[in-house]
Tab-separated table of C-alpha atoms in Angstrom:
chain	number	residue	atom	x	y	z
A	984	UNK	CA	308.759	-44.944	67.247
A	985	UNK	CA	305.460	-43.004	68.153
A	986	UNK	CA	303.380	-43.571	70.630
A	987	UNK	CA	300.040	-43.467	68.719
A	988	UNK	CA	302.058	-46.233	66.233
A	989	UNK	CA	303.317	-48.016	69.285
A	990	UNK	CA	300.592	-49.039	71.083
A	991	UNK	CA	297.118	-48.633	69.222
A	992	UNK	CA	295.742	-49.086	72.807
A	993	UNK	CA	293.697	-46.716	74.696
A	994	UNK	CA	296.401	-45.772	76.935
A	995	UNK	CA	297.262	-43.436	74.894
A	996	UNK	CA	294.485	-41.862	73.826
A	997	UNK	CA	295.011	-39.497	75.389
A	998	UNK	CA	297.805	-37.604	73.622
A	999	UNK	CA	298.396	-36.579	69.813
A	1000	UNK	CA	298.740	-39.496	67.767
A	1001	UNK	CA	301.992	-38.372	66.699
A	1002	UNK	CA	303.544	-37.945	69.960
A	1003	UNK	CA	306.603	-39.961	71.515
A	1004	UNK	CA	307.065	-42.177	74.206
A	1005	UNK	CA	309.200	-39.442	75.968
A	1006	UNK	CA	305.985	-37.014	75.965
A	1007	UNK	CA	303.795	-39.673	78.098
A	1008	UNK	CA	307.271	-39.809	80.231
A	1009	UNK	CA	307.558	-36.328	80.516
A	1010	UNK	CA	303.747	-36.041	81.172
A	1011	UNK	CA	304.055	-38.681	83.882
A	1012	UNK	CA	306.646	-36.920	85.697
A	1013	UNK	CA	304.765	-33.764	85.604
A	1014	UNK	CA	301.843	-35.489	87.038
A	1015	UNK	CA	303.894	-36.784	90.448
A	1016	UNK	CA	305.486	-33.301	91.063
A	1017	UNK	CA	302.268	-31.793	91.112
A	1018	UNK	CA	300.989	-34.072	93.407
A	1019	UNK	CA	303.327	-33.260	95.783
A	1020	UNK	CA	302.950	-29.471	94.987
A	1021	UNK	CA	299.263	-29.906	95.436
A	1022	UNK	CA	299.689	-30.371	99.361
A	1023	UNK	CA	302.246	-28.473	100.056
A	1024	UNK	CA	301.232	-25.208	98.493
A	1025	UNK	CA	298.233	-25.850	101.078
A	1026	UNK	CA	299.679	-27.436	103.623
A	1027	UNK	CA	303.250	-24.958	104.050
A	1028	UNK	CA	301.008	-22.021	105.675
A	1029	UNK	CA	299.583	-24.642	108.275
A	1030	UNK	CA	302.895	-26.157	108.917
A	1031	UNK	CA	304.718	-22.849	109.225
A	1032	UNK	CA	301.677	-21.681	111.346
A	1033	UNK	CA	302.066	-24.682	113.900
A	1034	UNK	CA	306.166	-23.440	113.854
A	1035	UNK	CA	305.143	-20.060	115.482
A	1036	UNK	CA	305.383	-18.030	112.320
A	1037	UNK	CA	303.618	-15.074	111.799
A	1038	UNK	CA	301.741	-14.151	108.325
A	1039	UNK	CA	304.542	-11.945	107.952
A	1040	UNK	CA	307.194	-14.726	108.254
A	1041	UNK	CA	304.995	-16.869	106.229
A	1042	UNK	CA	304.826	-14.417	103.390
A	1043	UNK	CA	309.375	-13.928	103.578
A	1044	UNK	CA	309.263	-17.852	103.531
A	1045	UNK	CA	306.848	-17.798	100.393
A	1046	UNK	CA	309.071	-14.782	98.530
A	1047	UNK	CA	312.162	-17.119	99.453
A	1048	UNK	CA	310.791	-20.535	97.474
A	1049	UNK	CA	310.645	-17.916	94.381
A	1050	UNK	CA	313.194	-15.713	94.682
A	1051	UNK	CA	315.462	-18.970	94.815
A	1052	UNK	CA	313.469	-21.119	92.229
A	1053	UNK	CA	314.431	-17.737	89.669
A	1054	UNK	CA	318.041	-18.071	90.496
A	1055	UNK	CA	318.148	-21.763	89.877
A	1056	UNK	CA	316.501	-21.584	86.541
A	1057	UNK	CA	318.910	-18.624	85.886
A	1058	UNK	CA	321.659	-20.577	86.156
A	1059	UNK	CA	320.185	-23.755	84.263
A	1060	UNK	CA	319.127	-21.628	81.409
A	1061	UNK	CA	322.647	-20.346	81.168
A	1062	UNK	CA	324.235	-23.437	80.958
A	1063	UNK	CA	321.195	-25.690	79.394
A	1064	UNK	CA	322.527	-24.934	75.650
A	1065	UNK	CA	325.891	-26.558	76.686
A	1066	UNK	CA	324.670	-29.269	78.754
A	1067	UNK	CA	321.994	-32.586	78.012
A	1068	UNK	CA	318.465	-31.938	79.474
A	1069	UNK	CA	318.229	-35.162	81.268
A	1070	UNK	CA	320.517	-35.054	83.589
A	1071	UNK	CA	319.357	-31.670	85.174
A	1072	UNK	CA	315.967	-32.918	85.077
A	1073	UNK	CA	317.253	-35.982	87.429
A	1074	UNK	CA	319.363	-33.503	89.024
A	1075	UNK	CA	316.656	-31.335	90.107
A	1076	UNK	CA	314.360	-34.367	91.691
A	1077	UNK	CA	317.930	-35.000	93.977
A	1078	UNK	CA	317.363	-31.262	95.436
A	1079	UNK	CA	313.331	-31.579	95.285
A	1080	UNK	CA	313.818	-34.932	97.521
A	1081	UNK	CA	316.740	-33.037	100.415
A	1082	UNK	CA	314.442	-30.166	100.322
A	1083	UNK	CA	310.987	-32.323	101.678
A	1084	UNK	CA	313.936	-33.899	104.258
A	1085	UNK	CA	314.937	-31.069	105.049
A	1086	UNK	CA	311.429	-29.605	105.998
A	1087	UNK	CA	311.045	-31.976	108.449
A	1088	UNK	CA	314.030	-31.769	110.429
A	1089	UNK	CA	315.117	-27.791	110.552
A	1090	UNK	CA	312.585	-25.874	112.318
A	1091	UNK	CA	313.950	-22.445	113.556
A	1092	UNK	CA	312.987	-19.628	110.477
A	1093	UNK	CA	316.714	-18.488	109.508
A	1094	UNK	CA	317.885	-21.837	108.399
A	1095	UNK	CA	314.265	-22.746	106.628
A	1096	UNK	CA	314.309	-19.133	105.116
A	1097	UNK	CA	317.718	-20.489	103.424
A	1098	UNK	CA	316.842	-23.713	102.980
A	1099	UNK	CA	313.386	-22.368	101.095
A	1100	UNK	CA	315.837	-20.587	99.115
A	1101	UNK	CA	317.827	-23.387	97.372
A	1102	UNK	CA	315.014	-26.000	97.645
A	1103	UNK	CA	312.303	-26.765	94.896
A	1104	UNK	CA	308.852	-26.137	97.345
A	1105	UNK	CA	305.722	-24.714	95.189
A	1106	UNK	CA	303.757	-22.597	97.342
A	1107	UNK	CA	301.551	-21.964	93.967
A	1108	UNK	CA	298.857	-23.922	91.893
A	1109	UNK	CA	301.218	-23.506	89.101
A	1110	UNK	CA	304.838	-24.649	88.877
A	1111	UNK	CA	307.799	-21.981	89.011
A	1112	UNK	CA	310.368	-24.669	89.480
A	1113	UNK	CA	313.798	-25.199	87.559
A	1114	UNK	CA	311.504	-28.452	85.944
A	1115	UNK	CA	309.608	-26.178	83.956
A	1116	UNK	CA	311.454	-24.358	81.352
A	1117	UNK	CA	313.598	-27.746	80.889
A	1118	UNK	CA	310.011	-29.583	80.252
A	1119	UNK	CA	308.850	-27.464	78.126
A	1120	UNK	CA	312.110	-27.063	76.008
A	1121	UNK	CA	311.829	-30.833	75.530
A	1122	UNK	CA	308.154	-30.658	74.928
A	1123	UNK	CA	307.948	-29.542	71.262
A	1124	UNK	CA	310.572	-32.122	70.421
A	1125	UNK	CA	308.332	-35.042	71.172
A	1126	UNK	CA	305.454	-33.795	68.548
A	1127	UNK	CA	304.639	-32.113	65.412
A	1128	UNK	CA	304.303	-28.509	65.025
A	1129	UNK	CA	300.041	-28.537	64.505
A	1130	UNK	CA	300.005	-31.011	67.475
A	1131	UNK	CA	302.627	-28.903	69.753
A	1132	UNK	CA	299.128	-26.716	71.616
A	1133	UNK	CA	297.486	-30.113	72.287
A	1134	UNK	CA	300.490	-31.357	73.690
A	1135	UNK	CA	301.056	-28.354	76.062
A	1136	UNK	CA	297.204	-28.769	76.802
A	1137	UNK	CA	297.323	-31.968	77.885
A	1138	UNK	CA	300.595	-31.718	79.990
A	1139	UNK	CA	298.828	-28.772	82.422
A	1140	UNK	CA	295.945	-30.889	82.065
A	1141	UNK	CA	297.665	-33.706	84.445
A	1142	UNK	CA	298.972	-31.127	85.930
A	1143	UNK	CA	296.402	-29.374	87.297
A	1144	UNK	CA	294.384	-32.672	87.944
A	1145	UNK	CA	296.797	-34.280	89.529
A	1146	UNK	CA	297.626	-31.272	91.803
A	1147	UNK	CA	293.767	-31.166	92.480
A	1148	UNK	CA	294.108	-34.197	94.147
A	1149	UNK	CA	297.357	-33.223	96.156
A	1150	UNK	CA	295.403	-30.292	97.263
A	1151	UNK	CA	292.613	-32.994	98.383
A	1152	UNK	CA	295.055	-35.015	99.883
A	1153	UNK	CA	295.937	-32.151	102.099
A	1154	UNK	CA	293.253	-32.825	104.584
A	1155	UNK	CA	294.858	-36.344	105.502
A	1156	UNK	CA	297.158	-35.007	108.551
A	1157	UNK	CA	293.751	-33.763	109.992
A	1158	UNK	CA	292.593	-37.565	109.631
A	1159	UNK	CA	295.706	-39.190	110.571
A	1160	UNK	CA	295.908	-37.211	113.749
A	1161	UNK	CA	292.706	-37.282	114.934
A	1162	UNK	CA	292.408	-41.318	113.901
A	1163	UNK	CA	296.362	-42.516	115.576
A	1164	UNK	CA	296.447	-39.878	117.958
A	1165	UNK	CA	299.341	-38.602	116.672
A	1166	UNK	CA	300.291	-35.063	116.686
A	1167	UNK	CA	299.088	-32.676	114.272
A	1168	UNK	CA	302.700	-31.669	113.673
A	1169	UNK	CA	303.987	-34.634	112.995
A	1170	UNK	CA	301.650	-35.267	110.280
A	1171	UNK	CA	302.285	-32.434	108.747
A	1172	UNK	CA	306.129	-33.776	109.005
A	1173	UNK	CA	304.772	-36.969	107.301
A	1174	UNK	CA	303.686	-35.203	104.299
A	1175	UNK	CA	306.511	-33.482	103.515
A	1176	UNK	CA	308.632	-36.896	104.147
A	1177	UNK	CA	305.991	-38.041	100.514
A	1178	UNK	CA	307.083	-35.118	99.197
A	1179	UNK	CA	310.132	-36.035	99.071
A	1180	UNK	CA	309.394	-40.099	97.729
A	1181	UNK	CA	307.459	-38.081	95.015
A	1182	UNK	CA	310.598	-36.861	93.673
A	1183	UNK	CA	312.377	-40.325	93.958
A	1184	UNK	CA	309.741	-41.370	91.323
A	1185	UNK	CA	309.997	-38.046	89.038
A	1186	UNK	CA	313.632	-39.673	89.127
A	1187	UNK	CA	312.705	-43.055	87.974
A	1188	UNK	CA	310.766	-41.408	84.851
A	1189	UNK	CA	313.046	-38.743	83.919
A	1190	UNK	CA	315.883	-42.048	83.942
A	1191	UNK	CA	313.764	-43.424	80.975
A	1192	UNK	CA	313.760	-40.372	78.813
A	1193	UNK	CA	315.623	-41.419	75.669
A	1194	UNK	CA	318.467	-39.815	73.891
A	1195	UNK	CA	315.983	-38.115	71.441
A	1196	UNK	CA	314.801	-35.981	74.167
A	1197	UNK	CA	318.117	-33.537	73.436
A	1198	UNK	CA	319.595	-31.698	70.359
A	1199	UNK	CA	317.785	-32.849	66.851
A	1200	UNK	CA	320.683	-33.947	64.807
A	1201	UNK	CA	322.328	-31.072	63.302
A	1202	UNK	CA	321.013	-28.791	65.766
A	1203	UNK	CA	322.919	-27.025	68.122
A	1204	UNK	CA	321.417	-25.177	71.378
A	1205	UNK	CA	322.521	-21.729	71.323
A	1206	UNK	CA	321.925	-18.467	73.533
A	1207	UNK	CA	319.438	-15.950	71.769
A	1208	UNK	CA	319.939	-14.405	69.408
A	1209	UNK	CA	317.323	-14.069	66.271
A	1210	UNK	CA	314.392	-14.367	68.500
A	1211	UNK	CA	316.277	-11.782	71.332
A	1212	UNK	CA	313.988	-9.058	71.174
A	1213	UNK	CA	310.554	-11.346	70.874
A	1214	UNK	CA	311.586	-12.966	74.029
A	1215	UNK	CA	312.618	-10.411	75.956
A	1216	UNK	CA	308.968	-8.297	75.371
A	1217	UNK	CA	307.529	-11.656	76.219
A	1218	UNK	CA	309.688	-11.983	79.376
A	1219	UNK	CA	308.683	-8.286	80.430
A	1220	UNK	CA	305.143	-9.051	80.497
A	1221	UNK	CA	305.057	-12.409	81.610
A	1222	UNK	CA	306.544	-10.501	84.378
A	1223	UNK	CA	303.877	-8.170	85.264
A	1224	UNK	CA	301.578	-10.804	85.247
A	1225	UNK	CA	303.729	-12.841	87.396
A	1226	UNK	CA	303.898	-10.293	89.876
A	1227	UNK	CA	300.049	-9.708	90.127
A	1228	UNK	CA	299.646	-13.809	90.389
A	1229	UNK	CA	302.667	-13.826	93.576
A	1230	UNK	CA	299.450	-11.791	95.165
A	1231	UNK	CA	297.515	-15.195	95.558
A	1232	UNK	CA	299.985	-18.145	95.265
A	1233	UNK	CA	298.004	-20.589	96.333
A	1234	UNK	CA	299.762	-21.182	100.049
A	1235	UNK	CA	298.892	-17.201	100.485
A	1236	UNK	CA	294.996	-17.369	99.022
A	1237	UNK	CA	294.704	-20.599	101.659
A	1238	UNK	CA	296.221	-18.290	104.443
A	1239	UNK	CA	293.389	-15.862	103.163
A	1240	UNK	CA	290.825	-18.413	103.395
A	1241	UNK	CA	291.646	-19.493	106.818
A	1242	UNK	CA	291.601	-15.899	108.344
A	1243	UNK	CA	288.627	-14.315	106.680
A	1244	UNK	CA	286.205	-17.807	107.198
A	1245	UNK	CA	288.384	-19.447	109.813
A	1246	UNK	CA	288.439	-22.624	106.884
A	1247	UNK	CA	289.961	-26.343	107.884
A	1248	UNK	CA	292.868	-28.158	105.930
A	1249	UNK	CA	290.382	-30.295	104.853
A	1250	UNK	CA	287.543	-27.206	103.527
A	1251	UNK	CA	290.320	-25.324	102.101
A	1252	UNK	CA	292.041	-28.304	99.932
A	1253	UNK	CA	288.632	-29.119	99.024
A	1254	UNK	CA	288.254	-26.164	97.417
A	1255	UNK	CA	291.726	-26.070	96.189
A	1256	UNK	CA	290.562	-29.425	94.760
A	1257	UNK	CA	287.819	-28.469	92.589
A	1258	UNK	CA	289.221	-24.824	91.467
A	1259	UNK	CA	292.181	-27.478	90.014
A	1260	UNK	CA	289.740	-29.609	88.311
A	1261	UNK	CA	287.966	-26.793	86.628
A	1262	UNK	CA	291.347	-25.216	85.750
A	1263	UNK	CA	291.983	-28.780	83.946
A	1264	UNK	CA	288.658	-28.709	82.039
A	1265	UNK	CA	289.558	-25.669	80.433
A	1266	UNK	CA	293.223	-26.855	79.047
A	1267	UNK	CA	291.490	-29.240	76.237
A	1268	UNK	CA	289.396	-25.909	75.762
A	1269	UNK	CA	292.575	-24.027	74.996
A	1270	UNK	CA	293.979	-25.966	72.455
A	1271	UNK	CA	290.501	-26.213	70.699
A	1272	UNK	CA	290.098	-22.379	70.886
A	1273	UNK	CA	293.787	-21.751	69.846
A	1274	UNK	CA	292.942	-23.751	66.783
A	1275	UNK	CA	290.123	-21.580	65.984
A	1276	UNK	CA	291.362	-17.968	66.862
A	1277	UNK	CA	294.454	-18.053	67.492
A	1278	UNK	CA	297.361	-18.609	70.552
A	1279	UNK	CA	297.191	-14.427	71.704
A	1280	UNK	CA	293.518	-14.120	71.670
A	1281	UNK	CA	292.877	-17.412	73.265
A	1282	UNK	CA	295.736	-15.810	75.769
A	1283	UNK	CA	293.948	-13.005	76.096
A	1284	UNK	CA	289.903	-13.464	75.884
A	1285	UNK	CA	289.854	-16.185	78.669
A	1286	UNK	CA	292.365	-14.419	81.050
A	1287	UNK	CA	291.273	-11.217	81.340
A	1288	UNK	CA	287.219	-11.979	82.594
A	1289	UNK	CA	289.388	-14.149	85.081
A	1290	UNK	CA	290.823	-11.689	86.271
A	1291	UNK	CA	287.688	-9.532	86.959
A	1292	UNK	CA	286.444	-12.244	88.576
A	1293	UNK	CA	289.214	-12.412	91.188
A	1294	UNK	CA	289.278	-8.752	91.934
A	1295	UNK	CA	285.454	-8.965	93.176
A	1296	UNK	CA	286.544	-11.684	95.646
A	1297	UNK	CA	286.885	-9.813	98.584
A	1298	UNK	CA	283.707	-8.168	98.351
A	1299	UNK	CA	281.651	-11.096	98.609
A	1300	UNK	CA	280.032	-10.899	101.730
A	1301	UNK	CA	280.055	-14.633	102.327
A	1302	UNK	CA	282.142	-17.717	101.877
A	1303	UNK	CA	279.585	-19.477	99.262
A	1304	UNK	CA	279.970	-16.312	97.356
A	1305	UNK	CA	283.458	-16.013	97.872
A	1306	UNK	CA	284.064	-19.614	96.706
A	1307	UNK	CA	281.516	-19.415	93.858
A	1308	UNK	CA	283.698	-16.621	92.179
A	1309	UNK	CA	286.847	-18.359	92.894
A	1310	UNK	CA	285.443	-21.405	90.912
A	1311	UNK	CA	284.317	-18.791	88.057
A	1312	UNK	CA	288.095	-17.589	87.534
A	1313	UNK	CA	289.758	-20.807	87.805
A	1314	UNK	CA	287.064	-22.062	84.808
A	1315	UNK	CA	289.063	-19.144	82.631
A	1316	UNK	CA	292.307	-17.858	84.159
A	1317	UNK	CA	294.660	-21.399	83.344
A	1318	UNK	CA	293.181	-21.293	79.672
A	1319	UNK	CA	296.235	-19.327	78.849
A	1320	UNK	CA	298.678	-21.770	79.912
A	1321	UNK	CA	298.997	-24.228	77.103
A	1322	UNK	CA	298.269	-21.148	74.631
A	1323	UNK	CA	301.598	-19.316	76.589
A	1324	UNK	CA	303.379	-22.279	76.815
A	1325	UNK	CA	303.494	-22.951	72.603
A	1326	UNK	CA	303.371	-19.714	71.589
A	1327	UNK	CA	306.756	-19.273	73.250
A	1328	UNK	CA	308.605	-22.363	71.582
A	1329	UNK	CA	306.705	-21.434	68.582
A	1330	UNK	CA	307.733	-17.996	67.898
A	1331	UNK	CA	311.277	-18.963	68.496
A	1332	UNK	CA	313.875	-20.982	66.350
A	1333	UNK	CA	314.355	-24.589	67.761
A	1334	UNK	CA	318.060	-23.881	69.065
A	1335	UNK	CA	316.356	-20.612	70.890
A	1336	UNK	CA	314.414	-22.904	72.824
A	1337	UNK	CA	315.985	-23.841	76.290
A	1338	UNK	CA	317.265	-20.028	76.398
A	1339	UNK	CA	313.828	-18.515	75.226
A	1340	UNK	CA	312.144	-21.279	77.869
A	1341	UNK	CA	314.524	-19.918	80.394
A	1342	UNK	CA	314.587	-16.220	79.600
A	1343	UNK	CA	310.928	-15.973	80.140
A	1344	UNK	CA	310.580	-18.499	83.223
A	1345	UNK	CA	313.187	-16.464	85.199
A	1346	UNK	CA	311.600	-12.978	84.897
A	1347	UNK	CA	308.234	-14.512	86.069
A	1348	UNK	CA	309.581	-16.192	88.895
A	1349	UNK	CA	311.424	-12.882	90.090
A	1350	UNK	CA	309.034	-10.555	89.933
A	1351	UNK	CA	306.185	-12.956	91.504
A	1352	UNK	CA	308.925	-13.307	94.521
A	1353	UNK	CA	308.058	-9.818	95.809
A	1354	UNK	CA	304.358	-9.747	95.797
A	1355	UNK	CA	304.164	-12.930	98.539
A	1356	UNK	CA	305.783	-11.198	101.163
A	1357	UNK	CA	303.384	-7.377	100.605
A	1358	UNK	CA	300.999	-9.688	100.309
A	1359	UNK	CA	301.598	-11.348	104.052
A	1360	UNK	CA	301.920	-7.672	105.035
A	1361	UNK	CA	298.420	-6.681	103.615
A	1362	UNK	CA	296.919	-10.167	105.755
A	1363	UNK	CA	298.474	-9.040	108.558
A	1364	UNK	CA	296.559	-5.781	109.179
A	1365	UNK	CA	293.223	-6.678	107.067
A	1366	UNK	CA	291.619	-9.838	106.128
A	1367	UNK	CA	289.503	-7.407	103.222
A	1368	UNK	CA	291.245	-9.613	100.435
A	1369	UNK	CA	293.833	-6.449	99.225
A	1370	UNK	CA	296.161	-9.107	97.785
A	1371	UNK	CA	293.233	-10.818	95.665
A	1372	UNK	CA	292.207	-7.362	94.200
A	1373	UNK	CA	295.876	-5.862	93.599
A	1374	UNK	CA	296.329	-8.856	91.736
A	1375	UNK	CA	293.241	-9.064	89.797
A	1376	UNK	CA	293.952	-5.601	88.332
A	1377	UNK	CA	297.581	-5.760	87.542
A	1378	UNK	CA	297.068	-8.569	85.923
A	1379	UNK	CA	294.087	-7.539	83.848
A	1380	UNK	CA	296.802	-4.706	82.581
A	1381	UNK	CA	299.089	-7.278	81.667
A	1382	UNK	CA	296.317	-8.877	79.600
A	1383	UNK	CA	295.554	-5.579	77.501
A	1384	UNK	CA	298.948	-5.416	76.823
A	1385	UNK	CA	299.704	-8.660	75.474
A	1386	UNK	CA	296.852	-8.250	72.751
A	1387	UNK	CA	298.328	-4.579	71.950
A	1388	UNK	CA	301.568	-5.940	71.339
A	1389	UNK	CA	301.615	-9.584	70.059
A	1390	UNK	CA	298.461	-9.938	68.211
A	1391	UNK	CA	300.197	-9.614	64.902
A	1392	UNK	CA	302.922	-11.993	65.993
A	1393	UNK	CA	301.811	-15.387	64.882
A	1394	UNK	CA	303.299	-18.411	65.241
A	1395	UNK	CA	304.106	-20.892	61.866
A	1396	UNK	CA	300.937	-23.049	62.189
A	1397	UNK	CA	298.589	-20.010	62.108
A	1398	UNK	CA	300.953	-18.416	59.362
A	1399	UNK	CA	300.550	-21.644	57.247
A	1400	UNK	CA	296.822	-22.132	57.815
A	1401	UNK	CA	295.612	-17.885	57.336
A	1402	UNK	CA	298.184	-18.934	53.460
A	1403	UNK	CA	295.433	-22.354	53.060
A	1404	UNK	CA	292.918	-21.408	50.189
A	1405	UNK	CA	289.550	-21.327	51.627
């Protein structure tokens, strides 16, 4: 049964009117793992500060959450074809809770460094987690084909609000130890402890998901194949954008923050706060742009004044400045997301999709391992802002690229609609 046929009710509004129950589910759980990613991507520097690590350490922690979040959806997306959705999804909130335990209890850098590794952490505003390609596999499933972009818009939309807030909620520790006296420290503990309830909940709503959430009848998840080369382009530049964004994961740009204006928890997740919210303005944007020209150029068009505006970051001579421009690229640069996000089940057959979602997940979450840790290098001897500008440029490069190479490749909806008589 639909949703929009379900209910009638406002609640839901808020998606396509053709959408499933297991959309709002999948939606929901979306929603309380960026919470929890919303604090910790601002919170980790602070609490690996208080530990004794330097910028340096900081930045081999940071590459660690990546490098092992790429491995992990490696290995899911090889086996995801053979194996029901659900379960891994559950799976992965198991690992997601140990991992905010285990945060709290191991403090020397060798066994955190491993632990970083194999856990789920999110030291960006985005997620790079094994969740993501599985999500978005499932995604399509639960809606038409017209409505798939509005779907995909309004799952980063809760998303990116909900991780607003979690970067908000980031200044609590501050008020917790100042109000009970309690040590800074262990507040910081006390946050990762939610962190790891957060996932306990992901678990409860993932539990719900209903057996149409896997294979269509008659279709069979397979490794790629027709859509191979397509992908793999994709995958390649997804990469190089990847690896300009690992320059200011959001636990590095807050490390930034703190050394070149000397910024509070509480300033800098207020910040973090409202560069999320106007990130999630601009989703419903997407989908209404895609729908007028197009998933590349709305890909494109947005992203790339973004990225100008991050490279002139670190000359502003001020923090209002700073901030100002900050809030001007997160108004454009998470446009692409939903666009990205549909044009890659879209240009891919249905049984493609796990692999495809996999294929170009992993690549991204490799190459934007590296940058963290040259980035902690570059803090450590200037606090200019070389990470912001490296990154605004490479990724500008990945944007011309994209429009060189894909604009021609449309997906079935804008096929269809350019074959409507006018």
């Amino acid at each position: 049964m639909r949703v929009g046929q379900a209910a009638q009710g406002s609640r839901v509004r808020f998606l396509p009117a053709d959408a499933t129950q297991d959309a709002a589910l999948l939606i929901a759980a979306r929603g309380v793992r960026a919470f929890g990613d919303g604090f910790v991507s601002v919170l980790l520097p602070l609490y690996l500060g208080e530990l004794g690590f330097s910028a340096v350490r900081i930045g081999a922690l940071t590459t660690a959450t990546l490098v092992g979040s790429a491995i992990s959806t490696l290995l899911v997306g090889l086996v995801s074809y053979r194996l029901r959705r659900r379960p891994l999804l559950m799976a992965g909130t198991l690992v997601m809770a140990a991992t905010g335990v285990a945060f709290v209890f191991v403090h020397d850098f060798w066994p955190l460094l491993l632990i970083a590794f194999v856990g789920t952490l999110n030291p960006s505003a985005g997620d790079v987690s094994v969740f993501l390609p599985l999500e978005q596999s499932l995604l399509p499933q639960t809606v038409s084909n017209r409505q798939r972009t509005a779907l995909f818009a309004r799952y980063s939309l809760v998303a990116s609000l909900v991780g607003a807030v979690g970067a908000l909620a980031a200044g609590l520790p501050g008020v917790v130890s100042d109000q009970t006296g309690l040590g800074f420290l262990h507040a910081l503990e006390g946050m990762f402890l939610l962190y790891a309830l957060l996932a306990l909940v992901a678990l409860m709503l993932y539990r719900r998901l209903s057996p149409g959430v896997e294979a269509p009848p008659g279709v069979t998840h397979s490794p790629l194949r027709e859509s191979r080369k397509t992908v793999l382009r994709l995958a390649a530049l997804f990469s190089l954008d990847s690896f300009g964004g690992g320059f200011v994961v959001q636990s590095l740009l807050a490390l930034w923050l703190f050394e070149r204006f000397g910024l509070s928890a509480a300033t800098a997740g207020a910040i973090f706060f409202w560069t999320g919210v106007l990130a999630s303005l601009s989703y419903l944007v997407s989908a209404w742009l895609a729908e007028r020209i197009g998933l590349v150029k709305t890909m494109v068009f947005t992203h790339l004044p973004a990225n100008v505006f991050l490279a002139l970051v670190p000359f502003m001579p001020n923090l209002p400045l700073a901030v100002l421009f900050l809030l001007l690229r997160s108004l454009l640069s998470h446009m692409d997301v939903p666009a990205r996000n549909s044009y890659v089940m879209a240009v891919v057959t249905p049984a493609e999709r796990p692999a495809a979602a996999s294929v170009t997940s992993v690549p991204r979450s490799l190459a934007s391992a590296g940058s963290p840790f040259l980035a902690g290098y570059l803090l450590s001897l200037s606090t200019f802002g070389w990470p912001l500008l490296i990154a605004g440029v490479l990724k500008g490069v990945y944007d011309l690229l994209l429009l060189a190479m894909f604009s021609r490749v449309k997906p079935p909806e804008e096929v269809a609609k350019e074959g409507e008589p006018r």
